[in-house]
Each structure stands twice: as C-alpha cells, then as structure tokens.
Tab-separated table of C-alpha atoms in Angstrom:
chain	number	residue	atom	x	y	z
A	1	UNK	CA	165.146	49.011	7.082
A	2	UNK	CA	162.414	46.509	6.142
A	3	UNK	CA	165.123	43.834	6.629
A	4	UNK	CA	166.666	44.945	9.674
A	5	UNK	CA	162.349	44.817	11.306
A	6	UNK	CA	162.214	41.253	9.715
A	7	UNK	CA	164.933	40.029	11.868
A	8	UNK	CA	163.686	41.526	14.951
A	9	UNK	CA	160.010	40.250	13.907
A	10	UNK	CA	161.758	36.436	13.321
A	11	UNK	CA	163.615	37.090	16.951
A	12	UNK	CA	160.575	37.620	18.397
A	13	UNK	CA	158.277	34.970	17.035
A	14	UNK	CA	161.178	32.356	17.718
A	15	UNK	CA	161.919	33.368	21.492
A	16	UNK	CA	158.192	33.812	22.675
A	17	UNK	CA	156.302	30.757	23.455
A	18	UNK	CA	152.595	32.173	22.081
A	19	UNK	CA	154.483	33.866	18.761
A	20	UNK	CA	155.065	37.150	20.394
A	21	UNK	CA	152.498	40.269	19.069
A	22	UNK	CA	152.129	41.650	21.787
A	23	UNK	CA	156.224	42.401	21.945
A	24	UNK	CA	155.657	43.034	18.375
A	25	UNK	CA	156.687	46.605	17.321
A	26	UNK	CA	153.371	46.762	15.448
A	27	UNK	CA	151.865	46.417	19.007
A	28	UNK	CA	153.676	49.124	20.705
A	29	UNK	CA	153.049	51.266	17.907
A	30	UNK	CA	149.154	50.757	18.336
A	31	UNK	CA	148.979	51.278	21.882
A	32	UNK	CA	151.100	54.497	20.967
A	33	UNK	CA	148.317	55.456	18.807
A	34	UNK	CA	145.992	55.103	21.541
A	35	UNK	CA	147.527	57.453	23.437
A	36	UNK	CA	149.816	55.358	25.904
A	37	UNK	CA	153.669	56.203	26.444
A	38	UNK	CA	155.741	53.403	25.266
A	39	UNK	CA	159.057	52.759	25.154
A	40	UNK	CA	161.336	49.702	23.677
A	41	UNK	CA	164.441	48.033	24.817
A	42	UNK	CA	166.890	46.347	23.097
A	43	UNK	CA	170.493	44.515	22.132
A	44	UNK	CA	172.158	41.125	21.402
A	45	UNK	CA	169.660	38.245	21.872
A	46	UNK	CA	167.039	40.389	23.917
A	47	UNK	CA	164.189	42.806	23.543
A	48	UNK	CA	161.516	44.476	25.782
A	49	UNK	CA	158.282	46.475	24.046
A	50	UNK	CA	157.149	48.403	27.372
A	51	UNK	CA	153.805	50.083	27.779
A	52	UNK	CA	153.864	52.987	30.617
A	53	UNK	CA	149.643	53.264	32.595
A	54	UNK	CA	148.730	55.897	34.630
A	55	UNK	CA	146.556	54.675	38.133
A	56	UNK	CA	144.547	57.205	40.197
A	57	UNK	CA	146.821	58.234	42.982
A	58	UNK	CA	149.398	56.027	42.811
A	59	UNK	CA	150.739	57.497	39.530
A	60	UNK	CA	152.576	55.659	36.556
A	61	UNK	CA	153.940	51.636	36.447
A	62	UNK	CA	155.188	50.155	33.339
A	63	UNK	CA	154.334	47.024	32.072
A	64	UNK	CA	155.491	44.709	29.500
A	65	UNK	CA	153.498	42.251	28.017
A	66	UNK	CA	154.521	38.434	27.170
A	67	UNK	CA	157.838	40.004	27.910
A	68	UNK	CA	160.656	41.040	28.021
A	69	UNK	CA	162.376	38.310	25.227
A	70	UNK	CA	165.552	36.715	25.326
A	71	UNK	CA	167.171	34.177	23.362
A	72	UNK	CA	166.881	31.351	26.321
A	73	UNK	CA	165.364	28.572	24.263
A	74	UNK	CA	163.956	28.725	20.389
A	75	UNK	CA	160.095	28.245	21.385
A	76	UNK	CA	158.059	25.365	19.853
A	77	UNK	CA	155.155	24.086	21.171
A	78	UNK	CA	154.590	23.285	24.052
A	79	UNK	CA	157.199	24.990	25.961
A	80	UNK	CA	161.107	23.873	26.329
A	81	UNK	CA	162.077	23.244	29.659
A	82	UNK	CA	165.593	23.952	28.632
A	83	UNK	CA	167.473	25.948	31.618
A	84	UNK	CA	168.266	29.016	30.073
A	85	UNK	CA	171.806	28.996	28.471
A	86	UNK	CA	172.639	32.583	28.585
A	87	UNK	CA	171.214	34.467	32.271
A	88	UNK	CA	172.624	36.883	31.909
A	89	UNK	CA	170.863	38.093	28.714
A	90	UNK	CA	168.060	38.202	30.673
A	91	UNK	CA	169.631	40.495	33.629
A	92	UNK	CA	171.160	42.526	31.214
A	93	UNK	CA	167.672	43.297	29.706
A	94	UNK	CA	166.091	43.829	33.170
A	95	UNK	CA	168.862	46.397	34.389
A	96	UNK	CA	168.214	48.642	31.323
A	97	UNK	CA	164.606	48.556	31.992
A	98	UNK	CA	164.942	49.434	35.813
A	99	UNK	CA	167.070	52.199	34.681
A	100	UNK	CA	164.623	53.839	32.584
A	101	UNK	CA	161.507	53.164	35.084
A	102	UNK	CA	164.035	55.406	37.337
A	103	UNK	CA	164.368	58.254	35.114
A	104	UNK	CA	161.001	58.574	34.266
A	105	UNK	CA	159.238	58.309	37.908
A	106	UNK	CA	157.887	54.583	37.591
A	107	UNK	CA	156.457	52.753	40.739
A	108	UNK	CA	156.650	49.432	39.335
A	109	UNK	CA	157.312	47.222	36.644
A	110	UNK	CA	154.926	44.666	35.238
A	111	UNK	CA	156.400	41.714	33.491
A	112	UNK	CA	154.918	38.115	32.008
A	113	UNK	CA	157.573	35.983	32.133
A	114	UNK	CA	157.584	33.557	29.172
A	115	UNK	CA	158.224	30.389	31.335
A	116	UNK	CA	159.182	29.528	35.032
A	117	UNK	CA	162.542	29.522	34.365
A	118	UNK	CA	162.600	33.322	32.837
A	119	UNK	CA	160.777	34.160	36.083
A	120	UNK	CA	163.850	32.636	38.542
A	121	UNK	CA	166.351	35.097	36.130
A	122	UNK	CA	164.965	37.698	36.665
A	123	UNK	CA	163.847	37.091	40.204
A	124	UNK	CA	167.453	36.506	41.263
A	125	UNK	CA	169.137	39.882	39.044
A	126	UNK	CA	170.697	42.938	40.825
A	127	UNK	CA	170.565	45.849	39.176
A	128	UNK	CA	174.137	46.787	40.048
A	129	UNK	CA	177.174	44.607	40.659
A	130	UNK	CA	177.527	45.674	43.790
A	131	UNK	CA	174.151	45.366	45.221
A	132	UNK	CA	173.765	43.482	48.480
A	133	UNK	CA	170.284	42.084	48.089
A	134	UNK	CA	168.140	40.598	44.558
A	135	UNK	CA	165.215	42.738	43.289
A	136	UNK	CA	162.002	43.253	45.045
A	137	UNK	CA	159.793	40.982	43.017
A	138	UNK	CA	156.092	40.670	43.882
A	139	UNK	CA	153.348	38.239	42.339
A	140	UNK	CA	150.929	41.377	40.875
A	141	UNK	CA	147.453	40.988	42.343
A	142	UNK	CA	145.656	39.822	39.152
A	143	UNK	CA	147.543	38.750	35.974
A	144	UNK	CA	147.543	41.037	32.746
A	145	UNK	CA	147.453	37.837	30.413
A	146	UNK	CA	146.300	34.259	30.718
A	147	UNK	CA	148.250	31.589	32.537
A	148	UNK	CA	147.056	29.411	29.968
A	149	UNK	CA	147.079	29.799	26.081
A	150	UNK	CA	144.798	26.864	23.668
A	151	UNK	CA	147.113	26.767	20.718
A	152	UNK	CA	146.152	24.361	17.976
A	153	UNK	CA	149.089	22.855	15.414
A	154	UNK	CA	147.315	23.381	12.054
A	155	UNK	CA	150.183	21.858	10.063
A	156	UNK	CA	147.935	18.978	9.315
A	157	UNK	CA	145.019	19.023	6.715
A	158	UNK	CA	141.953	20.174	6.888
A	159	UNK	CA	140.247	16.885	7.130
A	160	UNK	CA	142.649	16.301	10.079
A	161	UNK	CA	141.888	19.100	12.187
A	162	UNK	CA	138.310	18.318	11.702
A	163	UNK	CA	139.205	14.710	13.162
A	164	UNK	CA	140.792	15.591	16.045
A	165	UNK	CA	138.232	17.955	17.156
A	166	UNK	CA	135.546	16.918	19.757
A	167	UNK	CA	132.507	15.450	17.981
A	168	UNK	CA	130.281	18.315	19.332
A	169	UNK	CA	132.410	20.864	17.675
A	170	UNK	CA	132.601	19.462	14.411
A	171	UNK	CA	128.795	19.332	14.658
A	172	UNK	CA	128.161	23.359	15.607
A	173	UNK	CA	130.470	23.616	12.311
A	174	UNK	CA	128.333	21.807	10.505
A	175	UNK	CA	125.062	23.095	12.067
A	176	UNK	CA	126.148	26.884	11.582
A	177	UNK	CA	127.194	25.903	7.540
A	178	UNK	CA	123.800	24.276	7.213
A	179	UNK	CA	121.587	27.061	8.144
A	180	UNK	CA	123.374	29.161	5.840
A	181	UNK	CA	125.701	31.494	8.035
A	182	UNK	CA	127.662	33.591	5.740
A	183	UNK	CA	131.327	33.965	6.954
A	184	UNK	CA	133.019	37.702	5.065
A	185	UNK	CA	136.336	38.828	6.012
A	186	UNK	CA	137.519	42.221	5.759
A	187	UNK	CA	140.167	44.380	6.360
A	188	UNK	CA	141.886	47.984	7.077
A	189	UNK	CA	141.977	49.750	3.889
A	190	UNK	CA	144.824	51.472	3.786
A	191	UNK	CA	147.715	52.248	0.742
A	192	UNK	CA	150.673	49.932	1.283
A	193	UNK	CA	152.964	53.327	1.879
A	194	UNK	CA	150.430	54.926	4.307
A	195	UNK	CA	151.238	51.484	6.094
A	196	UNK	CA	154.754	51.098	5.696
A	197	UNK	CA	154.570	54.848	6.890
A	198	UNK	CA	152.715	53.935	10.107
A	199	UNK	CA	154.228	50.887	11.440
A	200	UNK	CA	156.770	49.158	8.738
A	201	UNK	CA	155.668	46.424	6.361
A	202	UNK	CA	155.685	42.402	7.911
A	203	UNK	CA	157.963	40.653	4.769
A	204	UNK	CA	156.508	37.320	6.550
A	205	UNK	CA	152.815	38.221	5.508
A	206	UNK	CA	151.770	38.621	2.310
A	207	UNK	CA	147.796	38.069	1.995
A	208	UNK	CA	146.516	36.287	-0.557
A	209	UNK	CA	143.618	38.434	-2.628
A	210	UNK	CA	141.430	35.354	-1.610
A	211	UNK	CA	141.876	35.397	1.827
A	212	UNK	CA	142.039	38.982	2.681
A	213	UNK	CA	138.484	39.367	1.840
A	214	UNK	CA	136.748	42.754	1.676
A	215	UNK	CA	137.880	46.254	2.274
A	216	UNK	CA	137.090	47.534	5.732
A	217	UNK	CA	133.725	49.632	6.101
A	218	UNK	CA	132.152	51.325	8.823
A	219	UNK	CA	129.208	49.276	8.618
A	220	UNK	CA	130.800	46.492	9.623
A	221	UNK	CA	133.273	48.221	12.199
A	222	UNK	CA	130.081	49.833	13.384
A	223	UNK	CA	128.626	46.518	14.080
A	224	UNK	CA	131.367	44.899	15.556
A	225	UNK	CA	131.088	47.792	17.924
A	226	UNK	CA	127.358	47.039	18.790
A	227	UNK	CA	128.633	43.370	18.854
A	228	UNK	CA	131.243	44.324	21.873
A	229	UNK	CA	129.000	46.105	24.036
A	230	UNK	CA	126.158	43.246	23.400
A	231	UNK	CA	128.542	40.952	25.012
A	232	UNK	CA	130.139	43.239	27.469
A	233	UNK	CA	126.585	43.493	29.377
A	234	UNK	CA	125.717	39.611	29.034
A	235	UNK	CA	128.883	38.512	30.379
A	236	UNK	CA	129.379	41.476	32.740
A	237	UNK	CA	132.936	42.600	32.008
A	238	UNK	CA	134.282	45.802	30.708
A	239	UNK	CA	135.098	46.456	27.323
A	240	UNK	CA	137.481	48.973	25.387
A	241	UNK	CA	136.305	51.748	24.245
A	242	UNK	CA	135.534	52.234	20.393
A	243	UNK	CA	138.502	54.960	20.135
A	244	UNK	CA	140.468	51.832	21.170
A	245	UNK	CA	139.223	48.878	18.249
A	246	UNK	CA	139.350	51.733	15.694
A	247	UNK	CA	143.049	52.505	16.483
A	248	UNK	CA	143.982	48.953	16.132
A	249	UNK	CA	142.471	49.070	12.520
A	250	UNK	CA	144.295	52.174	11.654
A	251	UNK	CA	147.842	51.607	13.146
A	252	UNK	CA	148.070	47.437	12.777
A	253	UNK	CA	148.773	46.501	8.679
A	254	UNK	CA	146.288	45.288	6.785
A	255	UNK	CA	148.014	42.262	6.200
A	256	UNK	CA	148.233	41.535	9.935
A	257	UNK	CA	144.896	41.834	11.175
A	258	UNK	CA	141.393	40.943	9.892
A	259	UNK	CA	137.490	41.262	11.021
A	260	UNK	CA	135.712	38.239	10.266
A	261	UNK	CA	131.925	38.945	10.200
A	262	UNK	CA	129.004	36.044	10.783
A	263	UNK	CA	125.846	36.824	8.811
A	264	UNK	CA	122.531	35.186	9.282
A	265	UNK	CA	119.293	35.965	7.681
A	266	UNK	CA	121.139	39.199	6.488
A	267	UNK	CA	122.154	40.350	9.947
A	268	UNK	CA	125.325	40.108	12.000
A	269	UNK	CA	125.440	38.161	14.784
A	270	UNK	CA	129.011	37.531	15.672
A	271	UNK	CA	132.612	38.956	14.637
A	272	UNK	CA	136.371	38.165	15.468
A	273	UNK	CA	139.296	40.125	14.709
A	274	UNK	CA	142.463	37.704	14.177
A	275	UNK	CA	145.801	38.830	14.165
A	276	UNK	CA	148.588	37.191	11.609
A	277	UNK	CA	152.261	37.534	12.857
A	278	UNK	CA	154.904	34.540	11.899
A	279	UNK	CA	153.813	31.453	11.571
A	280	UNK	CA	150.539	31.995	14.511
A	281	UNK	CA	147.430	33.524	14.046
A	282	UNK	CA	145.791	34.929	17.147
A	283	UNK	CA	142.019	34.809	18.392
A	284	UNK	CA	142.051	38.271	19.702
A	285	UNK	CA	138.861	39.981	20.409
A	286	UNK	CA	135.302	37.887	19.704
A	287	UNK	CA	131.470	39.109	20.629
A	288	UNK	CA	128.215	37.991	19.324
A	289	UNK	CA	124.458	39.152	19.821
A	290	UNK	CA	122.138	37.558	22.192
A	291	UNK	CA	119.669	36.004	19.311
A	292	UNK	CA	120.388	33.367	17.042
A	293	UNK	CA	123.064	31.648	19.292
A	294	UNK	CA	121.611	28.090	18.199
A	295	UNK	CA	123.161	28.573	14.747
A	296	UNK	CA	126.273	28.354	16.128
A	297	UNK	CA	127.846	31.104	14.496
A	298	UNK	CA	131.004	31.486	16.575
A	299	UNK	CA	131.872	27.754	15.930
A	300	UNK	CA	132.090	28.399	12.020
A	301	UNK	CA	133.828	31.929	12.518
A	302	UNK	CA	137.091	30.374	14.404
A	303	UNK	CA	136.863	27.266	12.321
A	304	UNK	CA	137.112	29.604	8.895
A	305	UNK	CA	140.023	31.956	10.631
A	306	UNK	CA	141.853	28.471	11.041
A	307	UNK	CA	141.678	27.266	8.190
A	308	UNK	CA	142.700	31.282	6.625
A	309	UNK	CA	145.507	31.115	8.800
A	310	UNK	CA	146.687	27.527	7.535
A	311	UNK	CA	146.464	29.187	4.167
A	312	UNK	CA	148.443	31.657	5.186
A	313	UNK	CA	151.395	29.620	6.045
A	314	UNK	CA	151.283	29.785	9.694
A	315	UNK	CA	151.888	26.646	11.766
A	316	UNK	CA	149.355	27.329	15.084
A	317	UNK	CA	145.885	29.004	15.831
A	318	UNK	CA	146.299	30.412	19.228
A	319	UNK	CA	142.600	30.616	20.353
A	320	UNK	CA	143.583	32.618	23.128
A	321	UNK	CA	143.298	31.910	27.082
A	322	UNK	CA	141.527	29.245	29.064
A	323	UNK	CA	141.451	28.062	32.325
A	324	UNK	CA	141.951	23.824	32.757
A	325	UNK	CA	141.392	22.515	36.044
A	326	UNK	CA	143.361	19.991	37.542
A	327	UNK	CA	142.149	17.167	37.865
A	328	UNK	CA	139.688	16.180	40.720
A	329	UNK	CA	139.763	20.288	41.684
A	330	UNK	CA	137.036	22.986	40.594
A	331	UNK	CA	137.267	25.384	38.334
A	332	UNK	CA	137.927	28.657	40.814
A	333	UNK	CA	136.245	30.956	38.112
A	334	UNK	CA	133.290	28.769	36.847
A	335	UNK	CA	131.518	31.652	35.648
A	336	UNK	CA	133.958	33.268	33.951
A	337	UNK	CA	136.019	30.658	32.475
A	338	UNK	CA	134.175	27.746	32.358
A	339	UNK	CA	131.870	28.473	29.062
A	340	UNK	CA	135.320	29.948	27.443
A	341	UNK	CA	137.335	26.828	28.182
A	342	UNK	CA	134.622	24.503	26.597
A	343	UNK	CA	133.994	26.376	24.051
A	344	UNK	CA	138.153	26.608	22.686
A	345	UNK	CA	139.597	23.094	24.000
A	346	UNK	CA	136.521	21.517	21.799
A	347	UNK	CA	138.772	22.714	18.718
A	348	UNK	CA	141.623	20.118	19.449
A	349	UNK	CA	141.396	17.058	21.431
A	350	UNK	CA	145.599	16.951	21.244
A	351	UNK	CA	146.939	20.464	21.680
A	352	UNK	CA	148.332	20.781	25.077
A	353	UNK	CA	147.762	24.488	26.687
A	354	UNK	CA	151.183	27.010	26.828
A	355	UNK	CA	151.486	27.541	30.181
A	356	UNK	CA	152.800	30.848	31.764
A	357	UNK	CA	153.920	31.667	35.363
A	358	UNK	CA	151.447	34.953	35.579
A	359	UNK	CA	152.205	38.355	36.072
A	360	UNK	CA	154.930	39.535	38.252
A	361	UNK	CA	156.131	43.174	39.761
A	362	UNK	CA	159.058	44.510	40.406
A	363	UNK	CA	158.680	47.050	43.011
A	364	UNK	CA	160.579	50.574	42.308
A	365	UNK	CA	159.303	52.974	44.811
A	366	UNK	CA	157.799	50.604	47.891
A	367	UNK	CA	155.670	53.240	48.787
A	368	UNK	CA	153.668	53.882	46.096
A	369	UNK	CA	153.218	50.158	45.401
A	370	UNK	CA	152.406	49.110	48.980
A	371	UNK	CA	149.534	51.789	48.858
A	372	UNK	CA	148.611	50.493	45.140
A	373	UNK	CA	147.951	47.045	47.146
A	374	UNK	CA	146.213	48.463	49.605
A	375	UNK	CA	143.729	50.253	47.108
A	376	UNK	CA	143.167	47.061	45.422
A	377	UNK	CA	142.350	45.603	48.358
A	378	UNK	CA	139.626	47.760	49.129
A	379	UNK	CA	138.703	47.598	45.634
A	380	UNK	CA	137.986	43.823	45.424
A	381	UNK	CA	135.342	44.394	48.482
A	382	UNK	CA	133.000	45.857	46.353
C-alpha cells in the first residue's frame, strides 16, 4: 500500500508544474476532515483530487485544484511548452469527471489548468463520441489560485542563494538575526500509526530530528491563530476559520507540514506553516502582528524554511503567488499585490514565475451557472 501511494505521490509531483499538494491525496483527505465532500479520479497517466462547495442558492460545483494531472510533459521549472503528446489522456480524465458531476447534481466544474496547452485539451473534449458540439467552457469570474507562482531553485548553496537575492533582502535577514529574533519550528504531534492511519505515510519525507523542531502545542497554535486574525483586519481580507488551521495539523503528517514561529523579546510576532511534498516546499499560510515589523521578522522566517527545505532534499521553495506587471503597465491590484510581490521576488533575482492560465468552468446545468454569474455580479457592487 505505502508503495502503491509513493507512485501516485512521484506521478503527481512530476506532472504538476508547482509540485502538486494540492492534488495530493493528503490534501483531499484534509479538506475531507474539514467537512467538504471530495472525491478522486483516476487511471493510466492521469489523476483528478476534486473538492465538491456548496453556494447559497445556486447549490453545489466541484472544483479541482492545480488540476486535474496528466502525464503531458514531466514538469521542471519553468514550464515545458511541449504540446501535449497524449490528448487524449486528458479527455479521458475530463469525461469521467463530467460523469460524476452528473450523478451527483453538480452545476459546474472548476478546474486550474496546469499550462495553456492543458487548457486547449480540455477546452476542445466532448464528453461523448458522438457529441455535435465541444464543452461549455467559461473563464470563472475570479481565479481559485494564482496565475503566478515565485518558485526559487535551492539546489545551490547557501552562500549562493544569499547572492542572488536582492541586496535589501539579504539585509532584513541580517537585520532580523541581529536583533535577536528567535526562529522555533514545530510540528503535529502525532504517533507515526495514528498518521499512517489518517492519511498514509510520504516514503519521500523523512524529517530529520534537527529540522523537525518542537512538538506542536497549543500555545503556539493559539498564537498563530491571534497571528491570522491580526493580519486578516490590517490587510482587509477574510481568513479561515480556526476549525480550518487545526484540521490541517491533525489530518496533514507531521513530516509534511511545519509551523515556524518568530520570537522577539519573548513574544511572537510572526508564523508560517510550510508544507514538504517531493522535492518543493510550499509557503502556505503567513501572518504577523502589527508591532515590531522593523525587525524584519518575516524576512528571517522564509529565509530559515528555505534553507530547512534544502536540508530536506527538496530542489525549489515555492513562496507562493505574486502578481508581475508587464512591463510599462500598472499593477491592476496595487493594494493587494503589490507589498506581496516585493516582498517574495526580493528572495531570487533569477527565478522566473510558473505561470498558469487561471481558473476555468465547465458549465453542467446553464441555468444554475448563468444565475451564479449574475449573483456575483451584484456581489462585486458592494
């Protein structure tokens, strides 16, 4: 069994251009936890992890995140622009999924496609042979992921990465290390059967005693808590709820994900959890408090996750999204991205963003998804 999830883990990770956890069965199995339907499909050279949400009114739509996977091109950053070899994996994969959407009363279908070419597959599949016309496909009205991922290659050493970041960076490091922010890493503690039980041990992870750092506590889950809604208010958005970061510790293996902790002047004043899956470590949820920001503490926290996740074997650091203008245009979302996108591309003055074509929909039951639109629309006016 453990074998048979390590090939499916190294089919994932080698067909998905950002290293693939959220296709991961250890991410179905979490939003499971959290009380969401999910569903997986699967067979030669493809695979779809599918997450079923419930809307007000306009009922249930599926949606599958960096997804679905097919064996098109064996990722490597940045993407291949290989056409893909084999379509009609990719068709195949989509038919089965329309097929259960059917069954179980779906409106639409959310999908990221992994590059432009995945998108024209699947834009130009019938669900039967027969079938006059392609699928209904429409561009969704906000994406569910970034368009753009800030993956750094930290194959090199140390002292490399520190070269090729931007000068400021290196300096925030340096400033956050020399008034004395602490850096402690914990995670879920949990019995490796109570794990295996839960969600299958990852063969391709093996923490070291070093790096795994402490046990996880409620102190410092508590915290990270505070930390979130801190955050949530200064930058306006809305965050999970706690029911939602505790799950994630319960469900995801402790030797996939980790809470790093900042601690100044014995308080806590920022925290990351990073996820480990392959050969990429993943940026995936960050807040901080309002006071102390000159010490820089968020600078140190990603640079000691990288340098973790280099220990750990893994080839790339995927900070997460950002938003590059082209140039001579404006940033559409200066508020929102603007900070973010400063803040990340200062790790790596070579790493070239993943680019993704966005989220798309494919449209079961017109009805329900025209008046889903509409709602939006009336949603966005206020």
């Amino acid at each position: 069994m453990e074998e048979v999830a390590s090939r499916k883990d190294e089919f994932i990770q080698a067909n998905s251009p950002d290293g693939g956890f959220l296709q991961s069965e250890k991410w179905r199995k979490f939003q499971k936890s959290f009380g969401r339907r999910t569903f997986h499909v699967e067979g030669e050279n493809y695979w779809a992890n599918i997450i079923e949400h419930t809307l007000p009114i306009v009922g249930k739509y599926f949606y599958i995140p960096r997804g679905p996977v097919a064996s098109i091109s064996n990722f490597q950053f940045p993407i291949s622009n290989q056409i893909p070899k084999s379509n009609d994996l990719i068709k195949r994969n989509i038919s089965e999924i329309i097929k259960l959407a059917k069954e179980d009363n779906i409106g639409w279908i959310r999908f990221d496609a992994n590059n432009q070419e995945a998108l024209e597959v699947i834009s130009k599949a019938k669900l039967f042979p027969n079938q006059s016309s392609a699928l209904k496909i429409k561009k969704a009205p906000h994406d569910m992921q970034p368009r753009e991922l800030f993956a750094v290659d930290i194959s090199k050493s140390a002292e490399g990465l520190l070269a090729e970041m931007k000068a400021k960076t290196r300096y925030n490091i340096k400033l956050a290390q020399k008034h004395g922010v602490k850096i402690t890493t914990c995670h879920p503690e949990r019995s490796g059967a109570e794990a295996q039980d839960l969600i299958g041990v990852d063969s391709s992870r093996s923490l070291s005693r070093q790096a795994a750092g402490l046990g996880m506590t409620d102190k410092y889950l508590d915290e990270f808590l505070r930390l979130v809604k801190i955050t949530a208010k200064r930058d306006k958005i809305a965050p999970h709820p706690d029911e939602y970061y505790k799950k994630m510790f319960e469900t995801i293996p402790p030797e996939n994900i980790r809470l790093y902790i900042a601690e100044y002047e014995n308080k806590i004043i920022a925290a990351n959890i990073i996820v480990f899956y392959g050969k990429t470590g993943t940026y995936l949820h960050g807040a901080s408090d309002n006071a102390y920001r000159n010490v820089m503490a968020p600078y140190l926290l990603q640079w000691q996750a990288m340098l973790d996740a280099k220990a750990e074997g893994c080839n790339f650091y995927d900070l997460g999204g950002v938003n590059i203008p082209k140039p001579g245009t404006q940033n559409p979302e200066p508020n929102g991205w603007k900070g973010i996108t400063k803040f990340k591309t200062g790790f790596s003055t070579t790493a070239v963003p993943i680019k993704f074509p966005g989220s798309y929909d494919i449209v079961i039951n017109p009805f329900r998804y025209n008046l889903y639109i509409i709602l939006q629309s009336i949603k966005a006016l206020f």
